[in-house]
Amino acid sequence: MLEFDDRSDMMIRFDAVTKDYDNQTALRDITFSVGRGEMVFITGPSGSGKTTLLKLIYSAEKPDAGTISVDGWETGQLKESSIPFLRRNIGIVFQDFRLLQNKTVFENVAMALRIRGVGEREIKARVYESLKAVNLRHKADAFPKRLSGGEQQRVVISRAIVAEPPVVLADEPTGNLDPATADGVMRIFKDINAKGTTILIATHNRELYQNSGRRVIRLDMGALASEDRT
Ligand SMILES: Nc1ncnc2c1ncn2[C@@H]1O[C@H](COP(=O)(O)OP(=O)(O)OP(=O)(O)O)[C@@H](O)[C@H]1O
Ligand SMILES: [Mg+2]
């Protein structure tokens, strides 16, 4: 049985979570929660555990101690076969992109809709709309290898948001972008957040969260160093 916690208006909750890789602790005793419709930044130096924290949310890694719930569902109780259903609620901007090299930009983005059973006609409309949002409509038929790093990153963003999932996790989403393009991407995140999407953005780029008025969760060597509002 899955434990369903319907008291919670929290979209994501970590309770005393620890994660070790081999003999190294990546996250230590982390407790925090993110409310529905919130946009929160996760920051901290390289190696502090940001990507690991996101992986725990979409169940690519399991905690060694503590519990994690996403939309009221305890991920530790999920069967392997239920993980795809959890992921349908989550759009992920991977730090390492993970684009399918043998598929066009259009097909990479369309994939997010195909796995959700969306029909062809709607796929076409939504993929082009989503590519337009990241200024890549003209690259729809290109293969990822032929794109610049920043273009590939925008394809990944388009793929993460095209299905309008309730949760978006973005891992260093502007790492390869010039300041103007990064601003454009942040505007997209703000727009979908204003429509109710819960968003977590992991970044060490202070400019993204400075003066944003959003909550910033700071990690330092796997520990929660501080939580504050900019
Ligand atoms: N698959 C893995 N196996 C072993 N150790 C890992 C693995 N993934 C991460 N680590 C270690 O866990 C720690 C946290 O890594 P993580 O990728 O979460 O950091 P990060 O904050 O995302 O860093 P960056 O800003 O460089 O992306 C690091 O010390 C890293 O070496
Ligand atoms: Mg990382």
Coordinates of C-alpha atoms and ligand atoms in Angstrom, one line a residue:
M1 CA 0.0 0.0 0.0
L2 CA 1.2 3.5 -0.7
E3 CA 0.9 5.9 2.1
F4 CA -1.1 8.9 0.9
D5 CA -0.7 12.0 3.0
D6 CA -3.7 14.2 2.1
R7 CA -3.1 16.6 5.0
S8 CA -0.3 18.1 3.1
D9 CA -0.5 21.2 0.9
M10 CA 3.2 20.5 0.3
M11 CA 4.2 19.4 -3.1
I12 CA 7.6 18.1 -2.0
R13 CA 8.7 17.2 1.4
F14 CA 12.1 15.9 2.7
D15 CA 12.2 14.6 6.2
A16 CA 15.7 13.9 7.7
V17 CA 17.0 12.6 4.3
T18 CA 20.5 11.3 4.0
K19 CA 22.1 9.9 0.8
D20 CA 25.4 8.2 0.6
Y21 CA 27.3 7.2 -2.6
D22 CA 29.6 4.3 -1.8
N23 CA 31.4 5.6 1.2
Q24 CA 30.7 9.3 0.6
T25 CA 27.8 11.2 2.1
A26 CA 26.2 13.4 -0.6
L27 CA 23.3 14.7 1.5
R28 CA 23.1 14.7 5.3
D29 CA 19.9 15.0 7.3
I30 CA 18.0 17.3 5.0
T31 CA 14.6 18.5 6.0
F32 CA 12.6 21.0 4.0
S33 CA 9.4 21.3 2.0
V34 CA 8.1 23.1 -1.0
G35 CA 4.5 24.2 -1.2
R36 CA 2.3 23.7 -4.2
G37 CA 2.9 26.5 -6.7
E38 CA 6.1 27.7 -5.1
M39 CA 9.3 28.5 -7.0
V40 CA 12.3 27.7 -5.0
F41 CA 16.1 27.9 -5.7
I42 CA 18.6 25.3 -4.5
T43 CA 22.1 26.7 -4.4
G44 CA 25.5 25.7 -3.1
P45 CA 29.0 25.1 -4.5
S46 CA 29.9 22.4 -7.0
G47 CA 29.6 19.0 -5.3
S48 CA 27.3 20.2 -2.5
G49 CA 24.5 17.9 -3.4
K50 CA 22.1 19.9 -5.6
T51 CA 21.7 17.3 -8.4
T52 CA 21.5 14.5 -5.9
L53 CA 18.6 16.3 -4.2
L54 CA 16.7 16.6 -7.5
K55 CA 17.4 12.9 -8.3
L56 CA 15.9 11.9 -5.0
I57 CA 12.7 13.8 -6.0
Y58 CA 12.2 11.9 -9.3
S59 CA 13.4 8.7 -7.7
A60 CA 16.5 8.2 -9.8
E61 CA 18.2 7.7 -6.4
K62 CA 16.8 6.3 -3.1
P63 CA 17.6 7.9 0.3
D64 CA 19.6 5.9 2.7
A65 CA 17.7 7.4 5.6
G66 CA 14.6 9.6 6.0
T67 CA 11.5 10.0 3.8
I68 CA 10.6 12.0 0.7
S69 CA 7.1 12.7 -0.4
V70 CA 6.0 14.2 -3.8
D71 CA 2.4 15.3 -4.2
G72 CA 1.5 13.3 -1.1
W73 CA 3.1 10.0 -2.2
E74 CA 6.0 8.6 -0.3
T75 CA 8.6 7.8 -3.0
G76 CA 10.4 5.3 -0.7
Q77 CA 7.2 3.1 -0.9
L78 CA 6.9 3.3 -4.7
K79 CA 7.4 0.1 -6.6
E80 CA 9.9 0.2 -9.4
S81 CA 6.9 -0.2 -11.8
S82 CA 5.2 2.9 -10.4
I83 CA 8.2 5.3 -10.9
P84 CA 7.1 6.2 -14.5
F85 CA 3.8 7.4 -13.1
L86 CA 5.5 9.6 -10.6
R87 CA 7.7 11.0 -13.4
R88 CA 4.7 11.9 -15.5
N89 CA 4.1 14.6 -13.0
I90 CA 7.6 16.0 -13.2
G91 CA 9.3 17.9 -16.0
I92 CA 13.1 17.6 -15.7
V93 CA 15.8 19.9 -17.1
F94 CA 18.8 17.6 -16.8
Q95 CA 22.2 19.2 -16.1
D96 CA 23.7 16.8 -18.7
F97 CA 20.7 17.3 -21.2
R98 CA 20.1 13.6 -22.1
L99 CA 18.8 14.4 -25.6
L100 CA 18.3 11.4 -27.9
Q101 CA 21.0 11.9 -30.5
N102 CA 19.3 9.9 -33.2
K103 CA 16.0 12.0 -33.0
T104 CA 15.3 15.5 -34.2
V105 CA 14.7 18.4 -31.9
F106 CA 11.0 18.0 -32.7
E107 CA 11.0 14.3 -31.7
N108 CA 13.0 14.9 -28.5
V109 CA 10.4 17.3 -27.3
A110 CA 7.5 15.3 -28.7
M111 CA 8.7 12.3 -26.6
A112 CA 7.4 14.0 -23.4
L113 CA 3.9 14.0 -24.9
R114 CA 4.0 10.6 -26.5
I115 CA 4.7 8.9 -23.2
R116 CA 1.6 10.6 -21.9
G117 CA -0.5 9.3 -24.7
V118 CA -1.2 12.7 -26.4
G119 CA -2.5 12.4 -30.0
E120 CA -0.4 13.4 -33.0
R121 CA -2.3 16.5 -34.0
E122 CA -2.0 18.0 -30.5
I123 CA 1.6 16.9 -30.3
K124 CA 2.4 18.9 -33.4
A125 CA 0.7 22.1 -32.0
R126 CA 2.2 21.8 -28.6
V127 CA 5.8 21.0 -29.6
Y128 CA 6.0 23.9 -32.0
E129 CA 4.5 26.2 -29.4
S130 CA 7.0 25.0 -26.8
L131 CA 9.9 25.4 -29.2
K132 CA 8.8 28.8 -30.0
A133 CA 8.8 29.7 -26.3
V134 CA 12.6 29.0 -26.2
N135 CA 13.2 30.5 -29.6
L136 CA 14.0 27.3 -31.4
R137 CA 11.1 26.8 -33.8
H138 CA 13.5 27.1 -36.7
K139 CA 15.6 24.1 -35.4
A140 CA 12.8 21.6 -35.1
D141 CA 14.2 19.3 -37.8
A142 CA 17.8 19.5 -36.6
F143 CA 19.6 16.8 -34.7
P144 CA 21.0 17.6 -31.3
K145 CA 24.6 17.2 -32.4
R146 CA 24.2 20.1 -34.8
L147 CA 23.1 22.5 -32.1
S148 CA 25.2 24.7 -29.8
G149 CA 25.3 23.9 -26.1
G150 CA 22.8 26.7 -25.3
E151 CA 20.5 25.5 -28.1
Q152 CA 20.6 22.0 -26.7
Q153 CA 19.9 23.3 -23.2
R154 CA 16.8 25.1 -24.6
V155 CA 15.5 21.9 -26.2
V156 CA 15.8 20.3 -22.8
I157 CA 13.8 23.1 -21.3
S158 CA 11.2 22.8 -24.0
R159 CA 10.9 19.1 -23.4
A160 CA 10.5 19.6 -19.7
I161 CA 7.6 22.1 -20.0
V162 CA 5.7 20.9 -23.1
A163 CA 3.4 18.5 -21.2
E164 CA 2.7 21.2 -18.5
P165 CA 3.6 18.9 -15.6
P166 CA 2.6 20.1 -12.1
V167 CA 6.3 20.0 -11.0
V168 CA 9.4 21.2 -12.9
L169 CA 12.9 20.4 -11.7
A170 CA 15.6 22.4 -13.4
D171 CA 19.3 21.5 -12.9
E172 CA 21.5 24.5 -13.8
P173 CA 19.1 25.4 -16.6
T174 CA 21.0 28.5 -17.7
G175 CA 24.5 27.1 -17.4
N176 CA 25.1 27.4 -21.1
L177 CA 23.1 30.5 -21.9
D178 CA 24.1 34.1 -22.5
P179 CA 22.5 36.6 -20.1
A180 CA 19.8 37.6 -22.4
T181 CA 18.8 34.1 -23.3
A182 CA 19.0 33.1 -19.6
D183 CA 16.6 36.0 -18.8
G184 CA 14.2 34.6 -21.4
V185 CA 14.3 31.2 -19.8
M186 CA 13.7 32.6 -16.4
R187 CA 10.7 34.5 -17.7
I188 CA 9.3 31.2 -19.0
F189 CA 9.7 29.6 -15.6
K190 CA 8.1 32.6 -13.9
D191 CA 5.1 32.4 -16.4
I192 CA 4.5 28.7 -15.8
N193 CA 5.0 29.3 -12.1
A194 CA 2.3 32.0 -12.1
K195 CA 0.0 29.5 -13.7
G196 CA 0.5 27.1 -10.7
T197 CA 3.5 25.0 -11.6
T198 CA 5.8 24.1 -8.7
I199 CA 9.4 24.8 -9.7
L200 CA 12.8 23.9 -8.2
I201 CA 15.8 25.4 -9.8
A202 CA 19.3 24.2 -8.8
T203 CA 22.0 26.7 -9.7
H204 CA 25.2 28.3 -8.5
N205 CA 24.4 31.4 -10.5
R206 CA 23.5 34.0 -7.9
E207 CA 22.1 36.3 -10.5
L208 CA 19.2 34.0 -11.1
Y209 CA 17.9 34.2 -7.6
Q210 CA 19.2 37.6 -6.3
N211 CA 16.3 40.0 -5.8
S212 CA 13.9 37.4 -7.0
G213 CA 12.0 37.4 -3.7
R214 CA 11.9 33.6 -3.9
R215 CA 13.1 31.1 -1.2
V216 CA 16.7 30.0 -1.6
I217 CA 17.8 26.7 0.0
R218 CA 21.6 26.6 0.4
L219 CA 23.6 23.4 0.6
D220 CA 27.1 23.1 1.8
M221 CA 28.9 19.7 1.6
G222 CA 25.6 17.9 1.7
A223 CA 24.1 19.8 4.6
L224 CA 21.4 22.4 4.6
A225 CA 23.4 25.6 5.3
S226 CA 20.6 28.1 5.3
E227 CA 17.2 28.9 3.9
D228 CA 16.3 32.5 3.2
R229 CA 14.3 34.8 1.0
T230 CA 16.2 37.0 -1.3
Ligands
LIG1 N1 26.7 8.6 -9.0 C1 27.6 9.0 -8.1 N2 28.5 8.1 -7.5 C2 29.3 8.5 -6.6 N3 29.4 9.8 -6.1 C3 28.6 10.7 -6.6 C4 27.6 10.3 -7.6 N4 26.9 11.4 -8.0 C5 27.4 12.4 -7.2 N5 28.3 12.0 -6.4 C6 29.1 12.8 -5.3 O1 28.1 13.4 -4.5 C7 28.4 14.7 -4.2 C8 27.3 15.6 -4.6 O2 27.2 15.6 -6.0 P1 26.1 16.4 -6.8 O3 26.2 16.0 -8.2 O4 24.7 16.2 -6.2 O5 26.6 17.9 -6.6 P2 26.1 19.3 -7.3 O6 25.8 20.2 -6.1 O7 25.0 19.0 -8.2 O8 27.4 19.8 -8.0 P3 27.5 20.6 -9.4 O9 27.2 22.1 -9.0 O10 28.9 20.4 -9.8 O11 26.5 20.1 -10.4 C9 29.7 15.0 -4.9 O12 30.8 14.9 -4.0 C10 29.8 14.0 -6.0 O13 31.1 13.6 -6.2
MG2 MG 24.8 19.2 -10.2

